[in-house]
PDB file of C-alpha atoms in Angstrom:
ATOM      1  CA  MET A   1      97.113  37.560 133.997  1.00  0.00           C
ATOM      2  CA  LYS A   2      98.211  34.115 132.525  1.00  0.00           C
ATOM      3  CA  LEU A   3      95.495  32.029 130.533  1.00  0.00           C
ATOM      4  CA  ILE A   4      95.500  29.532 128.115  1.00  0.00           C
ATOM      5  CA  ILE A   5      93.509  29.123 124.760  1.00  0.00           C
ATOM      6  CA  THR A   6      90.730  26.653 125.560  1.00  0.00           C
ATOM      7  CA  GLY A   7      89.190  27.316 122.020  1.00  0.00           C
ATOM      8  CA  LEU A   8      90.860  28.235 118.705  1.00  0.00           C
ATOM      9  CA  TYR A   9      88.639  28.798 115.614  1.00  0.00           C
ATOM     10  CA  ALA A  10      88.685  29.780 111.873  1.00  0.00           C
ATOM     11  CA  GLY A  11      85.984  29.626 109.021  1.00  0.00           C
ATOM     12  CA  ARG A  12      85.321  30.521 105.519  1.00  0.00           C
ATOM     13  CA  VAL A  13      82.831  32.486 103.854  1.00  0.00           C
ATOM     14  CA  GLN A  14      79.528  30.585 103.263  1.00  0.00           C
ATOM     15  CA  PRO A  15      75.786  31.679 102.741  1.00  0.00           C
ATOM     16  CA  MET A  16      73.843  32.403 105.816  1.00  0.00           C
ATOM     17  CA  PRO A  17      71.100  29.747 106.439  1.00  0.00           C
ATOM     18  CA  GLY A  18      67.718  31.091 105.306  1.00  0.00           C
ATOM     19  CA  ASP A  19      68.813  34.180 103.437  1.00  0.00           C
ATOM     20  CA  GLY A  20      72.013  33.452 101.477  1.00  0.00           C
ATOM     21  CA  ARG A  21      74.047  36.612 102.519  1.00  0.00           C
ATOM     22  CA  PRO A  22      77.661  35.800 102.853  1.00  0.00           C
ATOM     23  CA  THR A  23      79.053  35.316 106.319  1.00  0.00           C
ATOM     24  CA  ALA A  24      82.133  33.970 108.041  1.00  0.00           C
ATOM     25  CA  ILE A  25      80.568  33.536 111.648  1.00  0.00           C
ATOM     26  CA  PHE A  26      80.317  29.940 111.372  1.00  0.00           C
ATOM     27  CA  LYS A  27      83.832  29.021 112.709  1.00  0.00           C
ATOM     28  CA  THR A  28      85.379  25.431 112.988  1.00  0.00           C
ATOM     29  CA  PRO A  29      87.520  24.493 116.058  1.00  0.00           C
ATOM     30  CA  VAL A  30      91.179  23.793 115.192  1.00  0.00           C
ATOM     31  CA  SER A  31      93.995  22.582 117.296  1.00  0.00           C
ATOM     32  CA  GLY A  32      96.766  24.365 115.529  1.00  0.00           C
ATOM     33  CA  PRO A  33      99.598  25.272 114.959  1.00  0.00           C
ATOM     34  CA  MET A  34      98.144  28.104 112.773  1.00  0.00           C
ATOM     35  CA  ALA A  35     100.155  31.082 111.537  1.00  0.00           C
ATOM     36  CA  ILE A  36      99.143  34.683 112.796  1.00  0.00           C
ATOM     37  CA  GLY A  37      99.733  37.371 110.099  1.00  0.00           C
ATOM     38  CA  ARG A  38      99.126  40.865 110.382  1.00  0.00           C
ATOM     39  CA  GLU A  39      95.371  40.564 109.618  1.00  0.00           C
ATOM     40  CA  GLY A  40      94.802  37.547 111.718  1.00  0.00           C
ATOM     41  CA  LEU A  41      94.903  33.610 111.590  1.00  0.00           C
ATOM     42  CA  ILE A  42      96.064  32.534 108.181  1.00  0.00           C
ATOM     43  CA  GLY A  43      93.188  30.588 106.608  1.00  0.00           C
ATOM     44  CA  ASP A  44      90.491  32.566 108.586  1.00  0.00           C
ATOM     45  CA  ALA A  45      88.225  34.556 106.418  1.00  0.00           C
ATOM     46  CA  GLN A  46      85.776  37.527 106.753  1.00  0.00           C
ATOM     47  CA  ALA A  47      82.709  38.055 104.470  1.00  0.00           C
ATOM     48  CA  ASP A  48      82.324  41.925 104.702  1.00  0.00           C
ATOM     49  CA  ARG A  49      85.771  43.531 104.977  1.00  0.00           C
ATOM     50  CA  ARG A  50      84.150  46.890 105.287  1.00  0.00           C
ATOM     51  CA  VAL A  51      83.071  46.015 109.014  1.00  0.00           C
ATOM     52  CA  HIS A  52      85.241  42.826 109.794  1.00  0.00           C
ATOM     53  CA  GLY A  53      88.703  42.067 109.456  1.00  0.00           C
ATOM     54  CA  GLY A  54      91.859  44.268 108.667  1.00  0.00           C
ATOM     55  CA  PRO A  55      94.708  45.195 110.860  1.00  0.00           C
ATOM     56  CA  ASP A  56      92.693  46.730 113.777  1.00  0.00           C
ATOM     57  CA  LYS A  57      90.458  43.732 113.725  1.00  0.00           C
ATOM     58  CA  ALA A  58      92.940  41.136 113.143  1.00  0.00           C
ATOM     59  CA  LEU A  59      91.700  38.495 115.769  1.00  0.00           C
ATOM     60  CA  HIS A  60      88.433  38.473 117.742  1.00  0.00           C
ATOM     61  CA  HIS A  61      88.361  37.082 121.365  1.00  0.00           C
ATOM     62  CA  PHE A  62      85.165  36.334 123.236  1.00  0.00           C
ATOM     63  CA  PRO A  63      85.037  35.011 126.875  1.00  0.00           C
ATOM     64  CA  ALA A  64      83.846  31.427 127.171  1.00  0.00           C
ATOM     65  CA  GLU A  65      81.898  32.309 130.355  1.00  0.00           C
ATOM     66  CA  THR A  66      79.606  34.920 128.357  1.00  0.00           C
ATOM     67  CA  HIS A  67      78.073  31.988 126.350  1.00  0.00           C
ATOM     68  CA  ALA A  68      76.329  30.723 129.499  1.00  0.00           C
ATOM     69  CA  ARG A  69      75.202  34.299 130.406  1.00  0.00           C
ATOM     70  CA  LEU A  70      73.620  34.512 126.904  1.00  0.00           C
ATOM     71  CA  ALA A  71      72.070  31.061 127.172  1.00  0.00           C
ATOM     72  CA  ALA A  72      70.443  31.990 130.399  1.00  0.00           C
ATOM     73  CA  GLN A  73      69.113  35.172 128.914  1.00  0.00           C
ATOM     74  CA  PHE A  74      68.094  33.515 125.596  1.00  0.00           C
ATOM     75  CA  PRO A  75      67.195  29.906 126.488  1.00  0.00           C
ATOM     76  CA  GLU A  76      65.628  29.177 123.191  1.00  0.00           C
ATOM     77  CA  ALA A  77      69.098  29.709 121.745  1.00  0.00           C
ATOM     78  CA  ALA A  78      70.918  27.693 124.484  1.00  0.00           C
ATOM     79  CA  ALA A  79      71.326  24.811 122.300  1.00  0.00           C
ATOM     80  CA  SER A  80      73.517  26.585 119.480  1.00  0.00           C
ATOM     81  CA  LEU A  81      75.399  28.993 122.003  1.00  0.00           C
ATOM     82  CA  GLY A  82      79.092  27.850 123.094  1.00  0.00           C
ATOM     83  CA  PRO A  83      82.716  28.699 122.383  1.00  0.00           C
ATOM     84  CA  GLY A  84      83.107  29.344 118.778  1.00  0.00           C
ATOM     85  CA  THR A  85      79.587  30.385 117.903  1.00  0.00           C
ATOM     86  CA  LEU A  86      79.864  34.120 117.862  1.00  0.00           C
ATOM     87  CA  GLY A  87      82.630  34.194 115.103  1.00  0.00           C
ATOM     88  CA  GLU A  88      85.469  34.372 117.450  1.00  0.00           C
ATOM     89  CA  ASN A  89      88.847  33.165 116.998  1.00  0.00           C
ATOM     90  CA  PHE A  90      90.118  32.795 120.516  1.00  0.00           C
ATOM     91  CA  SER A  91      88.268  31.408 123.534  1.00  0.00           C
ATOM     92  CA  THR A  92      89.458  31.647 127.071  1.00  0.00           C
ATOM     93  CA  PHE A  93      88.213  31.236 130.671  1.00  0.00           C
ATOM     94  CA  GLY A  94      88.929  33.821 133.565  1.00  0.00           C
ATOM     95  CA  VAL A  95      88.883  37.238 131.499  1.00  0.00           C
ATOM     96  CA  ASP A  96      86.118  39.364 130.350  1.00  0.00           C
ATOM     97  CA  GLU A  97      85.338  43.121 129.453  1.00  0.00           C
ATOM     98  CA  SER A  98      85.551  44.205 133.368  1.00  0.00           C
ATOM     99  CA  THR A  99      89.407  42.805 133.388  1.00  0.00           C
ATOM    100  CA  VAL A 100      90.960  43.675 129.885  1.00  0.00           C
ATOM    101  CA  CYS A 101      92.112  47.366 128.997  1.00  0.00           C
ATOM    102  CA  ILE A 102      92.400  49.189 125.704  1.00  0.00           C
ATOM    103  CA  GLY A 103      96.042  49.030 124.810  1.00  0.00           C
ATOM    104  CA  ASP A 104      96.881  45.600 126.643  1.00  0.00           C
ATOM    105  CA  VAL A 105      99.530  43.584 124.996  1.00  0.00           C
ATOM    106  CA  PHE A 106      99.579  39.785 125.227  1.00  0.00           C
ATOM    107  CA  ALA A 107     101.827  36.881 124.188  1.00  0.00           C
ATOM    108  CA  VAL A 108      99.667  34.465 122.178  1.00  0.00           C
ATOM    109  CA  GLY A 109     101.765  31.404 121.345  1.00  0.00           C
ATOM    110  CA  THR A 110     104.766  32.869 119.859  1.00  0.00           C
ATOM    111  CA  ALA A 111     102.871  36.183 118.432  1.00  0.00           C
ATOM    112  CA  LYS A 112     102.344  39.427 120.259  1.00  0.00           C
ATOM    113  CA  VAL A 113      99.060  41.214 119.960  1.00  0.00           C
ATOM    114  CA  GLN A 114      97.464  44.390 121.355  1.00  0.00           C
ATOM    115  CA  LEU A 115      93.964  44.928 122.330  1.00  0.00           C
ATOM    116  CA  CYS A 116      92.598  48.059 120.098  1.00  0.00           C
ATOM    117  CA  GLN A 117      88.925  48.003 120.296  1.00  0.00           C
ATOM    118  CA  PRO A 118      85.854  46.459 121.399  1.00  0.00           C
ATOM    119  CA  ARG A 119      83.762  44.402 118.911  1.00  0.00           C
ATOM    120  CA  GLN A 120      80.454  46.075 117.946  1.00  0.00           C
ATOM    121  CA  PRO A 121      77.790  43.105 117.326  1.00  0.00           C
ATOM    122  CA  CYS A 122      76.040  43.170 113.963  1.00  0.00           C
ATOM    123  CA  TRP A 123      72.906  41.249 112.533  1.00  0.00           C
ATOM    124  CA  LYS A 124      74.718  38.082 111.841  1.00  0.00           C
ATOM    125  CA  ILE A 125      74.677  36.992 115.485  1.00  0.00           C
ATOM    126  CA  GLU A 126      70.781  37.072 115.458  1.00  0.00           C
ATOM    127  CA  ALA A 127      70.651  35.410 111.934  1.00  0.00           C
ATOM    128  CA  ARG A 128      73.210  32.607 113.334  1.00  0.00           C
ATOM    129  CA  HIS A 129      71.051  31.648 116.297  1.00  0.00           C
ATOM    130  CA  GLY A 130      67.753  32.595 115.273  1.00  0.00           C
ATOM    131  CA  VAL A 131      66.876  34.842 118.189  1.00  0.00           C
ATOM    132  CA  ASP A 132      65.464  38.489 117.799  1.00  0.00           C
ATOM    133  CA  GLY A 133      67.002  40.825 120.301  1.00  0.00           C
ATOM    134  CA  MET A 134      70.268  39.153 120.868  1.00  0.00           C
ATOM    135  CA  THR A 135      72.523  41.705 119.073  1.00  0.00           C
ATOM    136  CA  ARG A 136      70.921  44.521 120.887  1.00  0.00           C
ATOM    137  CA  ALA A 137      71.174  42.842 124.270  1.00  0.00           C
ATOM    138  CA  ILE A 138      74.863  42.228 123.748  1.00  0.00           C
ATOM    139  CA  ALA A 139      75.479  45.513 122.584  1.00  0.00           C
ATOM    140  CA  ASP A 140      73.710  47.271 125.338  1.00  0.00           C
ATOM    141  CA  ALA A 141      75.646  44.968 127.972  1.00  0.00           C
ATOM    142  CA  GLY A 142      79.181  45.653 126.228  1.00  0.00           C
ATOM    143  CA  ILE A 143      79.700  42.048 126.052  1.00  0.00           C
ATOM    144  CA  ALA A 144      80.575  41.219 122.327  1.00  0.00           C
ATOM    145  CA  GLY A 145      84.333  40.473 122.958  1.00  0.00           C
ATOM    146  CA  TRP A 146      87.147  42.586 121.469  1.00  0.00           C
ATOM    147  CA  TYR A 147      89.670  42.748 118.720  1.00  0.00           C
ATOM    148  CA  TYR A 148      93.445  42.670 118.587  1.00  0.00           C
ATOM    149  CA  ARG A 149      95.991  44.213 116.163  1.00  0.00           C
ATOM    150  CA  VAL A 150      99.177  41.862 115.433  1.00  0.00           C
ATOM    151  CA  LEU A 151     102.408  43.550 116.724  1.00  0.00           C
ATOM    152  CA  GLU A 152     104.396  40.462 116.198  1.00  0.00           C
ATOM    153  CA  THR A 153     103.452  37.564 113.958  1.00  0.00           C
ATOM    154  CA  GLY A 154     103.892  34.056 115.072  1.00  0.00           C
ATOM    155  CA  GLU A 155     102.235  30.836 115.566  1.00  0.00           C
ATOM    156  CA  VAL A 156      99.273  29.767 117.884  1.00  0.00           C
ATOM    157  CA  ALA A 157      97.793  26.426 118.920  1.00  0.00           C
ATOM    158  CA  LEU A 158      95.231  25.122 121.276  1.00  0.00           C
ATOM    159  CA  GLY A 159      96.363  25.171 124.801  1.00  0.00           C
ATOM    160  CA  ASP A 160      99.125  27.733 124.246  1.00  0.00           C
ATOM    161  CA  ARG A 161      99.534  30.473 126.672  1.00  0.00           C
ATOM    162  CA  PHE A 162      97.520  33.675 126.446  1.00  0.00           C
ATOM    163  CA  GLU A 163      99.571  36.099 128.829  1.00  0.00           C
ATOM    164  CA  LEU A 164      99.232  39.839 129.601  1.00  0.00           C
ATOM    165  CA  ILE A 165     102.930  41.114 129.129  1.00  0.00           C
ATOM    166  CA  ASP A 166     102.141  44.942 129.059  1.00  0.00           C
ATOM    167  CA  ARG A 167      99.268  47.330 130.545  1.00  0.00           C
ATOM    168  CA  LEU A 168      99.352  51.166 130.082  1.00  0.00           C
ATOM    169  CA  PRO A 169      98.966  53.028 133.423  1.00  0.00           C
ATOM    170  CA  ASP A 170      95.192  54.208 133.821  1.00  0.00           C
ATOM    171  CA  ALA A 171      94.154  52.192 130.710  1.00  0.00           C
ATOM    172  CA  PRO A 172      90.386  51.920 130.606  1.00  0.00           C
ATOM    173  CA  THR A 173      88.774  48.596 130.801  1.00  0.00           C
ATOM    174  CA  LEU A 174      86.252  47.705 128.176  1.00  0.00           C
ATOM    175  CA  ALA A 175      83.499  47.743 130.683  1.00  0.00           C
ATOM    176  CA  ALA A 176      84.502  51.355 131.619  1.00  0.00           C
ATOM    177  CA  PHE A 177      84.907  52.193 127.627  1.00  0.00           C
ATOM    178  CA  TRP A 178      81.412  50.973 127.142  1.00  0.00           C
ATOM    179  CA  ALA A 179      79.769  52.820 130.286  1.00  0.00           C
ATOM    180  CA  LEU A 180      81.609  56.195 129.116  1.00  0.00           C
ATOM    181  CA  VAL A 181      80.279  55.554 125.560  1.00  0.00           C
ATOM    182  CA  HIS A 182      76.832  54.750 126.397  1.00  0.00           C
ATOM    183  CA  THR A 183      76.509  57.852 128.877  1.00  0.00           C
ATOM    184  CA  HIS A 184      73.875  60.256 127.433  1.00  0.00           C
ATOM    185  CA  ARG A 185      76.177  63.462 127.979  1.00  0.00           C
ATOM    186  CA  PRO A 186      79.636  62.229 129.026  1.00  0.00           C
ATOM    187  CA  ALA A 187      82.013  64.821 130.351  1.00  0.00           C
ATOM    188  CA  LEU A 188      84.147  66.306 127.397  1.00  0.00           C
ATOM    189  CA  ALA A 189      87.390  65.617 129.411  1.00  0.00           C
ATOM    190  CA  ALA A 190      86.580  61.928 130.111  1.00  0.00           C
ATOM    191  CA  LEU A 191      85.754  61.312 126.339  1.00  0.00           C
ATOM    192  CA  GLU A 192      89.035  63.222 125.315  1.00  0.00           C
ATOM    193  CA  GLN A 193      91.035  61.131 127.573  1.00  0.00           C
ATOM    194  CA  LEU A 194      89.346  57.966 126.040  1.00  0.00           C
ATOM    195  CA  ARG A 195      90.038  59.186 122.549  1.00  0.00           C
ATOM    196  CA  ASP A 196      93.759  59.572 123.369  1.00  0.00           C
ATOM    197  CA  THR A 197      94.199  56.207 124.935  1.00  0.00           C
ATOM    198  CA  PRO A 198      97.328  54.774 123.503  1.00  0.00           C
ATOM    199  CA  GLY A 199      96.656  51.734 121.281  1.00  0.00           C
ATOM    200  CA  LEU A 200      92.857  52.709 120.641  1.00  0.00           C
ATOM    201  CA  ALA A 201      92.043  51.811 117.089  1.00  0.00           C
ATOM    202  CA  ASP A 202      91.709  54.754 114.347  1.00  0.00           C
ATOM    203  CA  ASN A 203      88.170  54.277 113.844  1.00  0.00           C
ATOM    204  CA  TRP A 204      87.221  55.000 117.527  1.00  0.00           C
ATOM    205  CA  HIS A 205      89.416  57.926 117.431  1.00  0.00           C
ATOM    206  CA  ARG A 206      87.198  59.227 114.547  1.00  0.00           C
ATOM    207  CA  LYS A 207      83.815  58.330 116.309  1.00  0.00           C
ATOM    208  CA  LEU A 208      84.798  60.002 119.672  1.00  0.00           C
ATOM    209  CA  ASP A 209      86.137  63.080 117.632  1.00  0.00           C
ATOM    210  CA  GLN A 210      82.744  63.492 115.955  1.00  0.00           C
ATOM    211  CA  ARG A 211      80.925  62.863 119.457  1.00  0.00           C
ATOM    212  CA  ILE A 212      83.302  65.495 121.154  1.00  0.00           C
ATOM    213  CA  ASP A 213      82.498  67.935 118.319  1.00  0.00           C
ATOM    214  CA  TRP A 214      78.641  67.531 118.659  1.00  0.00           C
ATOM    215  CA  LEU A 215      78.738  68.079 122.391  1.00  0.00           C
ATOM    216  CA  ARG A 216      80.783  71.138 121.947  1.00  0.00           C
ATOM    217  CA  LYS A 217      78.185  72.621 119.548  1.00  0.00           C
ATOM    218  CA  ALA A 218      75.185  71.422 121.368  1.00  0.00           C
TER     219      ALA A 218
END
């Protein structure tokens, strides 16, 4: 899997239009080079560090093709949708949740990153685009993109390579991840296997452990 970075974005914290709550979902296109540190692009910001940012949410990747899918589903927001408008740092063509796996390692410019969890969309998407129901639709479809942790720091610029360099055997795609998570009563063995996937973020270890415990007691 060899891609190029067609969009590179960073932003600062600012008030959300309408209600003034702080957000960094408004990203600005940059050409680079930009330094990638352990917690993401140097110069990028996150407004609520409880749910965004940190080592296991260092960089957000959103497929460029998914914007067209959302625009078709929510035509009233079509004018505001496009690469960079969901708070992502990276945009590419040719990859989505059906083709990337938990634990995948990519060379990004001169850095090395690992896909460690899907993004869970929040209220800021609807506030950004002014459309009720968009966050729920994205969550239900499992198409919010994904996060990377940084294995090796480096630099990245628009047009740089985005190349898969390592994939674990039997690693689940993000589409398979969401299909299992959304199953009403999944098999315990399947949940345990997902929980134990190398590279999975710690917060998902905890969530899956809690669900496994609940299902054992139910």
